[in-house]
Amino acid sequence: NAGVTQTPKFRILKIGQSMTLQCTQDMNHNYMYWYRQDPGMGLKLIYYSVGAGITDKGEVPNGYNVSRSTTEDFPLRLELAAPSQTSVYFCASSTGFGGNEQFFGPGTRLTVL
Amino acid sequence: QKEVEQDPGPLSVPEGAIVSLNCTYSNSAFQYFMWYRQYSRKGPELLMYTYSSGNKEDGRFTAQVDKSSKYISLFIRDSQPSDSATYLCAMSDSGGSNYKLTFGKGTLLTVNP
């Protein structure tokens, strides 16, 4: 199993550009998450999904959108990129909430200039 | 008061030392307590999980939860250079917010040979 994969690994965007961060998991997990990690700040939840077609906002959803058309894929869309969105983005998946282990991807490092 | 407080360090110890990492929290509804380990430029991975109060041991690692004091700890015995990483505490409740893991900022640990 590849686990959780993310593409691209790195990206530089100009202010106002848009992009999609891809996330795929092969563990048949229903629950998927997007986090951002700023230096020294821990992880903040952006969006999460409990299954195909069902998504909801986390703590910091502004400036982002998600979709979940399949169990495997959970892309994150950035519209009108801003310098405040410079961060490392992690996708994760799990079998449930609460104490269930979340499996993280390797991350995408995004810089907005 | 932040929901989860974690001393970011950095912490530098010699090989073989006992390491103590700690988090305090304010939300008495938290029931699930986790420690994630994150190597440089990688995604976090679950290291230890504890439900409610008590201790859990796994090899050189011991996790302790004291719900009365709202305090959790991770002890690493006989620390090794391979333990050098950022350690993130994470917590979740069992109620309506159990979709969300609340992370500490992380403590950067370096074990020197």
PDB file of C-alpha atoms in Angstrom:
ATOM      1  CA  ASN A   1       0.000   0.000   0.000  1.00  0.00           C
ATOM      2  CA  ALA A   2       1.217   3.486  -0.862  1.00  0.00           C
ATOM      3  CA  GLY A   3      -0.873   4.975   1.967  1.00  0.00           C
ATOM      4  CA  VAL A   4      -1.604   8.678   1.472  1.00  0.00           C
ATOM      5  CA  THR A   5       0.052  10.348  -1.496  1.00  0.00           C
ATOM      6  CA  GLN A   6       0.147  14.069  -2.273  1.00  0.00           C
ATOM      7  CA  THR A   7       1.141  16.023  -5.350  1.00  0.00           C
ATOM      8  CA  PRO A   8       2.945  18.273  -5.981  1.00  0.00           C
ATOM      9  CA  LYS A   9       5.697  18.183  -3.355  1.00  0.00           C
ATOM     10  CA  PHE A  10       6.600  21.828  -3.881  1.00  0.00           C
ATOM     11  CA  ARG A  11       4.955  24.767  -5.618  1.00  0.00           C
ATOM     12  CA  ILE A  12       5.514  28.483  -5.950  1.00  0.00           C
ATOM     13  CA  LEU A  13       2.479  30.585  -6.832  1.00  0.00           C
ATOM     14  CA  LYS A  14       2.072  34.232  -7.626  1.00  0.00           C
ATOM     15  CA  ILE A  15      -0.521  36.260  -5.745  1.00  0.00           C
ATOM     16  CA  GLY A  16      -3.930  35.758  -7.322  1.00  0.00           C
ATOM     17  CA  GLN A  17      -3.126  32.465  -9.027  1.00  0.00           C
ATOM     18  CA  SER A  18      -5.105  29.306  -8.321  1.00  0.00           C
ATOM     19  CA  MET A  19      -4.086  25.684  -7.927  1.00  0.00           C
ATOM     20  CA  THR A  20      -5.299  22.296  -6.785  1.00  0.00           C
ATOM     21  CA  LEU A  21      -3.417  20.151  -4.303  1.00  0.00           C
ATOM     22  CA  GLN A  22      -4.036  16.484  -4.972  1.00  0.00           C
ATOM     23  CA  CYS A  23      -4.485  13.816  -2.297  1.00  0.00           C
ATOM     24  CA  THR A  24      -5.119  10.102  -2.808  1.00  0.00           C
ATOM     25  CA  GLN A  25      -5.322   7.257  -0.310  1.00  0.00           C
ATOM     26  CA  ASP A  26      -5.451   3.523  -1.025  1.00  0.00           C
ATOM     27  CA  MET A  27      -6.559   2.311   2.431  1.00  0.00           C
ATOM     28  CA  ASN A  28     -10.300   2.580   1.713  1.00  0.00           C
ATOM     29  CA  HIS A  29     -10.704   5.123   4.517  1.00  0.00           C
ATOM     30  CA  ASN A  30     -13.947   7.058   4.582  1.00  0.00           C
ATOM     31  CA  TYR A  31     -12.563   9.960   6.605  1.00  0.00           C
ATOM     32  CA  MET A  32     -10.129  12.409   5.037  1.00  0.00           C
ATOM     33  CA  TYR A  33      -8.661  15.714   6.175  1.00  0.00           C
ATOM     34  CA  TRP A  34      -6.650  18.685   5.011  1.00  0.00           C
ATOM     35  CA  TYR A  35      -4.336  20.495   7.423  1.00  0.00           C
ATOM     36  CA  ARG A  36      -1.923  23.354   7.123  1.00  0.00           C
ATOM     37  CA  GLN A  37       1.220  23.605   9.212  1.00  0.00           C
ATOM     38  CA  ASP A  38       2.883  26.953   9.703  1.00  0.00           C
ATOM     39  CA  PRO A  39       6.340  27.125  11.339  1.00  0.00           C
ATOM     40  CA  GLY A  40       6.093  26.527  15.090  1.00  0.00           C
ATOM     41  CA  MET A  41       2.297  26.510  14.950  1.00  0.00           C
ATOM     42  CA  GLY A  42       1.173  22.889  14.936  1.00  0.00           C
ATOM     43  CA  LEU A  43      -1.476  21.699  12.492  1.00  0.00           C
ATOM     44  CA  LYS A  44      -4.747  23.470  11.748  1.00  0.00           C
ATOM     45  CA  LEU A  45      -7.691  21.678  10.161  1.00  0.00           C
ATOM     46  CA  ILE A  46      -8.891  23.266   6.904  1.00  0.00           C
ATOM     47  CA  TYR A  47     -11.585  20.849   5.697  1.00  0.00           C
ATOM     48  CA  TYR A  48     -12.618  17.303   6.350  1.00  0.00           C
ATOM     49  CA  SER A  49     -14.799  14.661   4.708  1.00  0.00           C
ATOM     50  CA  VAL A  50     -16.664  11.645   6.092  1.00  0.00           C
ATOM     51  CA  GLY A  51     -17.251  10.036   2.725  1.00  0.00           C
ATOM     52  CA  ALA A  52     -17.747  10.622  -0.971  1.00  0.00           C
ATOM     53  CA  GLY A  53     -19.952  13.648  -1.527  1.00  0.00           C
ATOM     54  CA  ILE A  54     -19.758  14.863   2.099  1.00  0.00           C
ATOM     55  CA  THR A  55     -17.396  17.614   3.199  1.00  0.00           C
ATOM     56  CA  ASP A  56     -17.348  20.167   6.013  1.00  0.00           C
ATOM     57  CA  LYS A  57     -15.304  23.114   7.207  1.00  0.00           C
ATOM     58  CA  GLY A  58     -12.592  22.892   9.800  1.00  0.00           C
ATOM     59  CA  GLU A  59     -10.933  25.686  11.756  1.00  0.00           C
ATOM     60  CA  VAL A  60      -9.389  27.687   8.895  1.00  0.00           C
ATOM     61  CA  PRO A  61     -11.441  27.132   5.695  1.00  0.00           C
ATOM     62  CA  ASN A  62     -11.339  30.656   4.238  1.00  0.00           C
ATOM     63  CA  GLY A  63      -9.639  30.810   0.848  1.00  0.00           C
ATOM     64  CA  TYR A  64      -9.966  27.082   0.210  1.00  0.00           C
ATOM     65  CA  ASN A  65     -12.447  24.668  -1.325  1.00  0.00           C
ATOM     66  CA  VAL A  66     -12.669  20.901  -1.443  1.00  0.00           C
ATOM     67  CA  SER A  67     -14.586  18.172  -3.214  1.00  0.00           C
ATOM     68  CA  ARG A  68     -14.882  14.445  -2.627  1.00  0.00           C
ATOM     69  CA  SER A  69     -16.232  12.550  -5.606  1.00  0.00           C
ATOM     70  CA  THR A  70     -14.557   9.220  -4.741  1.00  0.00           C
ATOM     71  CA  THR A  71     -13.432   7.460  -1.562  1.00  0.00           C
ATOM     72  CA  GLU A  72      -9.809   7.675  -2.689  1.00  0.00           C
ATOM     73  CA  ASP A  73      -9.409  11.322  -3.699  1.00  0.00           C
ATOM     74  CA  PHE A  74      -9.769  14.547  -1.739  1.00  0.00           C
ATOM     75  CA  PRO A  75      -8.373  17.529  -3.681  1.00  0.00           C
ATOM     76  CA  LEU A  76      -7.898  20.950  -2.075  1.00  0.00           C
ATOM     77  CA  ARG A  77      -8.448  24.013  -4.244  1.00  0.00           C
ATOM     78  CA  LEU A  78      -6.817  27.374  -3.576  1.00  0.00           C
ATOM     79  CA  GLU A  79      -8.498  30.273  -5.331  1.00  0.00           C
ATOM     80  CA  LEU A  80      -6.808  33.678  -5.580  1.00  0.00           C
ATOM     81  CA  ALA A  81      -3.675  32.701  -3.677  1.00  0.00           C
ATOM     82  CA  ALA A  82      -2.455  35.106  -0.991  1.00  0.00           C
ATOM     83  CA  PRO A  83       0.890  35.268   0.882  1.00  0.00           C
ATOM     84  CA  SER A  84      -0.971  34.164   4.043  1.00  0.00           C
ATOM     85  CA  GLN A  85      -1.495  30.793   2.360  1.00  0.00           C
ATOM     86  CA  THR A  86       2.228  30.099   2.312  1.00  0.00           C
ATOM     87  CA  SER A  87       2.438  26.921   4.370  1.00  0.00           C
ATOM     88  CA  VAL A  88       2.965  23.182   4.325  1.00  0.00           C
ATOM     89  CA  TYR A  89      -0.247  21.310   3.527  1.00  0.00           C
ATOM     90  CA  PHE A  90      -0.902  17.799   4.779  1.00  0.00           C
ATOM     91  CA  CYS A  91      -3.641  15.440   3.749  1.00  0.00           C
ATOM     92  CA  ALA A  92      -4.640  12.651   6.135  1.00  0.00           C
ATOM     93  CA  SER A  93      -7.107   9.790   6.289  1.00  0.00           C
ATOM     94  CA  SER A  94      -8.599   7.585   8.991  1.00  0.00           C
ATOM     95  CA  THR A  95     -11.232   4.934   9.630  1.00  0.00           C
ATOM     96  CA  GLY A  96     -13.134   7.224  12.006  1.00  0.00           C
ATOM     97  CA  PHE A  97     -13.045  10.213  14.330  1.00  0.00           C
ATOM     98  CA  GLY A  98     -11.915  10.589  17.924  1.00  0.00           C
ATOM     99  CA  GLY A  99      -9.059   8.285  18.822  1.00  0.00           C
ATOM    100  CA  ASN A 100      -8.698   6.719  15.392  1.00  0.00           C
ATOM    101  CA  GLU A 101      -5.201   7.026  13.964  1.00  0.00           C
ATOM    102  CA  GLN A 102      -4.831   9.553  11.196  1.00  0.00           C
ATOM    103  CA  PHE A 103      -2.425   8.586   8.438  1.00  0.00           C
ATOM    104  CA  PHE A 104      -0.647  11.563   6.905  1.00  0.00           C
ATOM    105  CA  GLY A 105       0.765  12.162   3.476  1.00  0.00           C
ATOM    106  CA  PRO A 106       4.259  13.625   2.925  1.00  0.00           C
ATOM    107  CA  GLY A 107       2.977  17.177   2.488  1.00  0.00           C
ATOM    108  CA  THR A 108       3.025  19.915  -0.150  1.00  0.00           C
ATOM    109  CA  ARG A 109       5.211  22.970   0.464  1.00  0.00           C
ATOM    110  CA  LEU A 110       3.498  26.006  -1.013  1.00  0.00           C
ATOM    111  CA  THR A 111       4.976  29.474  -1.311  1.00  0.00           C
ATOM    112  CA  VAL A 112       2.884  32.418  -2.498  1.00  0.00           C
ATOM    113  CA  LEU A 113       4.885  35.431  -3.682  1.00  0.00           C
TER     114      LEU A 113
ATOM    115  CA  GLN B   1      -5.936  30.441  27.171  1.00  0.00           C
ATOM    116  CA  LYS B   2      -5.026  28.183  24.255  1.00  0.00           C
ATOM    117  CA  GLU B   3      -6.739  24.799  24.155  1.00  0.00           C
ATOM    118  CA  VAL B   4      -3.421  22.956  24.026  1.00  0.00           C
ATOM    119  CA  GLU B   5      -0.077  24.310  25.200  1.00  0.00           C
ATOM    120  CA  GLN B   6       3.181  22.622  24.325  1.00  0.00           C
ATOM    121  CA  ASP B   7       6.669  23.931  25.010  1.00  0.00           C
ATOM    122  CA  PRO B   8       8.208  24.185  21.544  1.00  0.00           C
ATOM    123  CA  GLY B   9      11.746  23.736  22.833  1.00  0.00           C
ATOM    124  CA  PRO B  10      14.035  23.112  21.070  1.00  0.00           C
ATOM    125  CA  LEU B  11      15.332  20.350  23.300  1.00  0.00           C
ATOM    126  CA  SER B  12      18.845  18.927  22.849  1.00  0.00           C
ATOM    127  CA  VAL B  13      19.986  15.877  24.839  1.00  0.00           C
ATOM    128  CA  PRO B  14      22.879  13.387  24.720  1.00  0.00           C
ATOM    129  CA  GLU B  15      22.278   9.864  23.512  1.00  0.00           C
ATOM    130  CA  GLY B  16      20.970   7.630  26.294  1.00  0.00           C
ATOM    131  CA  ALA B  17      19.209  10.446  28.165  1.00  0.00           C
ATOM    132  CA  ILE B  18      15.656  10.256  29.439  1.00  0.00           C
ATOM    133  CA  VAL B  19      13.448  12.769  27.657  1.00  0.00           C
ATOM    134  CA  SER B  20      10.236  14.229  29.026  1.00  0.00           C
ATOM    135  CA  LEU B  21       7.814  16.019  26.722  1.00  0.00           C
ATOM    136  CA  ASN B  22       4.657  17.638  28.032  1.00  0.00           C
ATOM    137  CA  CYS B  23       1.391  19.279  27.059  1.00  0.00           C
ATOM    138  CA  THR B  24      -1.292  21.004  29.074  1.00  0.00           C
ATOM    139  CA  TYR B  25      -4.842  21.537  27.912  1.00  0.00           C
ATOM    140  CA  SER B  26      -7.921  23.444  28.964  1.00  0.00           C
ATOM    141  CA  ASN B  27     -10.811  21.473  27.416  1.00  0.00           C
ATOM    142  CA  SER B  28     -12.085  18.978  29.986  1.00  0.00           C
ATOM    143  CA  ALA B  29     -14.030  17.157  27.244  1.00  0.00           C
ATOM    144  CA  PHE B  30     -10.845  15.742  25.703  1.00  0.00           C
ATOM    145  CA  GLN B  31     -10.819  11.953  26.015  1.00  0.00           C
ATOM    146  CA  TYR B  32      -8.372  10.794  23.355  1.00  0.00           C
ATOM    147  CA  PHE B  33      -4.712  11.701  23.732  1.00  0.00           C
ATOM    148  CA  MET B  34      -2.070  11.057  21.132  1.00  0.00           C
ATOM    149  CA  TRP B  35       1.562  11.729  20.428  1.00  0.00           C
ATOM    150  CA  TYR B  36       2.634  12.076  16.832  1.00  0.00           C
ATOM    151  CA  ARG B  37       6.251  12.072  15.681  1.00  0.00           C
ATOM    152  CA  GLN B  38       7.266  14.136  12.680  1.00  0.00           C
ATOM    153  CA  TYR B  39      10.646  13.771  11.040  1.00  0.00           C
ATOM    154  CA  SER B  40      12.023  16.722   9.133  1.00  0.00           C
ATOM    155  CA  ARG B  41      10.103  17.360   5.902  1.00  0.00           C
ATOM    156  CA  LYS B  42       7.796  14.376   6.483  1.00  0.00           C
ATOM    157  CA  GLY B  43       4.200  13.929   7.559  1.00  0.00           C
ATOM    158  CA  PRO B  44       3.354  13.171  11.206  1.00  0.00           C
ATOM    159  CA  GLU B  45       2.974   9.540  12.256  1.00  0.00           C
ATOM    160  CA  LEU B  46       1.188   8.204  15.307  1.00  0.00           C
ATOM    161  CA  LEU B  47       3.568   7.177  18.084  1.00  0.00           C
ATOM    162  CA  MET B  48       1.363   6.653  21.146  1.00  0.00           C
ATOM    163  CA  TYR B  49      -2.369   6.694  21.900  1.00  0.00           C
ATOM    164  CA  THR B  50      -4.118   6.781  25.269  1.00  0.00           C
ATOM    165  CA  TYR B  51      -7.816   6.867  26.045  1.00  0.00           C
ATOM    166  CA  SER B  52      -8.782   8.861  29.148  1.00  0.00           C
ATOM    167  CA  SER B  53      -6.388   8.768  32.115  1.00  0.00           C
ATOM    168  CA  GLY B  54      -3.531   6.408  32.804  1.00  0.00           C
ATOM    169  CA  ASN B  55      -0.216   5.201  31.479  1.00  0.00           C
ATOM    170  CA  LYS B  56       0.732   3.316  28.368  1.00  0.00           C
ATOM    171  CA  GLU B  57       4.126   1.842  27.606  1.00  0.00           C
ATOM    172  CA  ASP B  58       5.562   0.745  24.276  1.00  0.00           C
ATOM    173  CA  GLY B  59       9.207  -0.191  24.302  1.00  0.00           C
ATOM    174  CA  ARG B  60      11.241   2.885  25.218  1.00  0.00           C
ATOM    175  CA  PHE B  61       8.183   5.150  25.116  1.00  0.00           C
ATOM    176  CA  THR B  62       5.700   5.836  27.920  1.00  0.00           C
ATOM    177  CA  ALA B  63       2.661   8.071  27.626  1.00  0.00           C
ATOM    178  CA  GLN B  64       0.927   9.412  30.721  1.00  0.00           C
ATOM    179  CA  VAL B  65      -2.381  11.239  31.021  1.00  0.00           C
ATOM    180  CA  ASP B  66      -3.503  13.062  34.162  1.00  0.00           C
ATOM    181  CA  LYS B  67      -6.978  14.367  33.434  1.00  0.00           C
ATOM    182  CA  SER B  68      -7.362  15.909  36.893  1.00  0.00           C
ATOM    183  CA  SER B  69      -4.422  18.200  36.123  1.00  0.00           C
ATOM    184  CA  LYS B  70      -5.141  18.414  32.375  1.00  0.00           C
ATOM    185  CA  TYR B  71      -1.569  17.346  31.711  1.00  0.00           C
ATOM    186  CA  ILE B  72      -0.077  14.721  29.412  1.00  0.00           C
ATOM    187  CA  SER B  73       3.487  13.533  29.091  1.00  0.00           C
ATOM    188  CA  LEU B  74       5.642  11.431  26.804  1.00  0.00           C
ATOM    189  CA  PHE B  75       8.795   9.856  28.223  1.00  0.00           C
ATOM    190  CA  ILE B  76      11.555   8.461  26.033  1.00  0.00           C
ATOM    191  CA  ARG B  77      14.065   6.206  27.752  1.00  0.00           C
ATOM    192  CA  ASP B  78      17.559   5.528  26.411  1.00  0.00           C
ATOM    193  CA  SER B  79      17.060   8.138  23.717  1.00  0.00           C
ATOM    194  CA  GLN B  80      18.676   7.476  20.333  1.00  0.00           C
ATOM    195  CA  PRO B  81      19.766   9.806  17.520  1.00  0.00           C
ATOM    196  CA  SER B  82      16.941   8.267  15.472  1.00  0.00           C
ATOM    197  CA  ASP B  83      14.492   9.815  17.987  1.00  0.00           C
ATOM    198  CA  SER B  84      15.468  13.272  16.718  1.00  0.00           C
ATOM    199  CA  ALA B  85      12.204  14.714  15.415  1.00  0.00           C
ATOM    200  CA  THR B  86       9.365  17.054  16.291  1.00  0.00           C
ATOM    201  CA  TYR B  87       6.869  15.558  18.739  1.00  0.00           C
ATOM    202  CA  LEU B  88       3.286  16.793  18.545  1.00  0.00           C
ATOM    203  CA  CYS B  89       0.655  16.136  21.164  1.00  0.00           C
ATOM    204  CA  ALA B  90      -2.900  15.856  19.857  1.00  0.00           C
ATOM    205  CA  MET B  91      -6.270  15.511  21.549  1.00  0.00           C
ATOM    206  CA  SER B  92      -9.877  14.916  20.685  1.00  0.00           C
ATOM    207  CA  ASP B  93     -13.159  14.686  22.525  1.00  0.00           C
ATOM    208  CA  SER B  94     -15.820  12.011  22.203  1.00  0.00           C
ATOM    209  CA  GLY B  95     -18.677  14.402  21.534  1.00  0.00           C
ATOM    210  CA  GLY B  96     -19.792  16.571  18.684  1.00  0.00           C
ATOM    211  CA  SER B  97     -16.322  17.955  18.005  1.00  0.00           C
ATOM    212  CA  ASN B  98     -14.667  14.550  17.772  1.00  0.00           C
ATOM    213  CA  TYR B  99     -13.952  15.111  14.088  1.00  0.00           C
ATOM    214  CA  LYS B 100     -11.206  17.492  15.127  1.00  0.00           C
ATOM    215  CA  LEU B 101      -7.763  16.722  16.452  1.00  0.00           C
ATOM    216  CA  THR B 102      -6.351  19.676  18.373  1.00  0.00           C
ATOM    217  CA  PHE B 103      -2.583  19.725  18.074  1.00  0.00           C
ATOM    218  CA  GLY B 104       0.073  21.330  20.194  1.00  0.00           C
ATOM    219  CA  LYS B 105       2.729  23.385  18.429  1.00  0.00           C
ATOM    220  CA  GLY B 106       5.252  20.547  18.656  1.00  0.00           C
ATOM    221  CA  THR B 107       8.579  20.140  20.475  1.00  0.00           C
ATOM    222  CA  LEU B 108      11.737  19.787  18.390  1.00  0.00           C
ATOM    223  CA  LEU B 109      14.000  17.146  19.939  1.00  0.00           C
ATOM    224  CA  THR B 110      17.624  16.544  18.955  1.00  0.00           C
ATOM    225  CA  VAL B 111      19.480  13.542  20.389  1.00  0.00           C
ATOM    226  CA  ASN B 112      23.231  13.966  20.012  1.00  0.00           C
ATOM    227  CA  PRO B 113      25.467  10.889  19.539  1.00  0.00           C
TER     228      PRO B 113
END
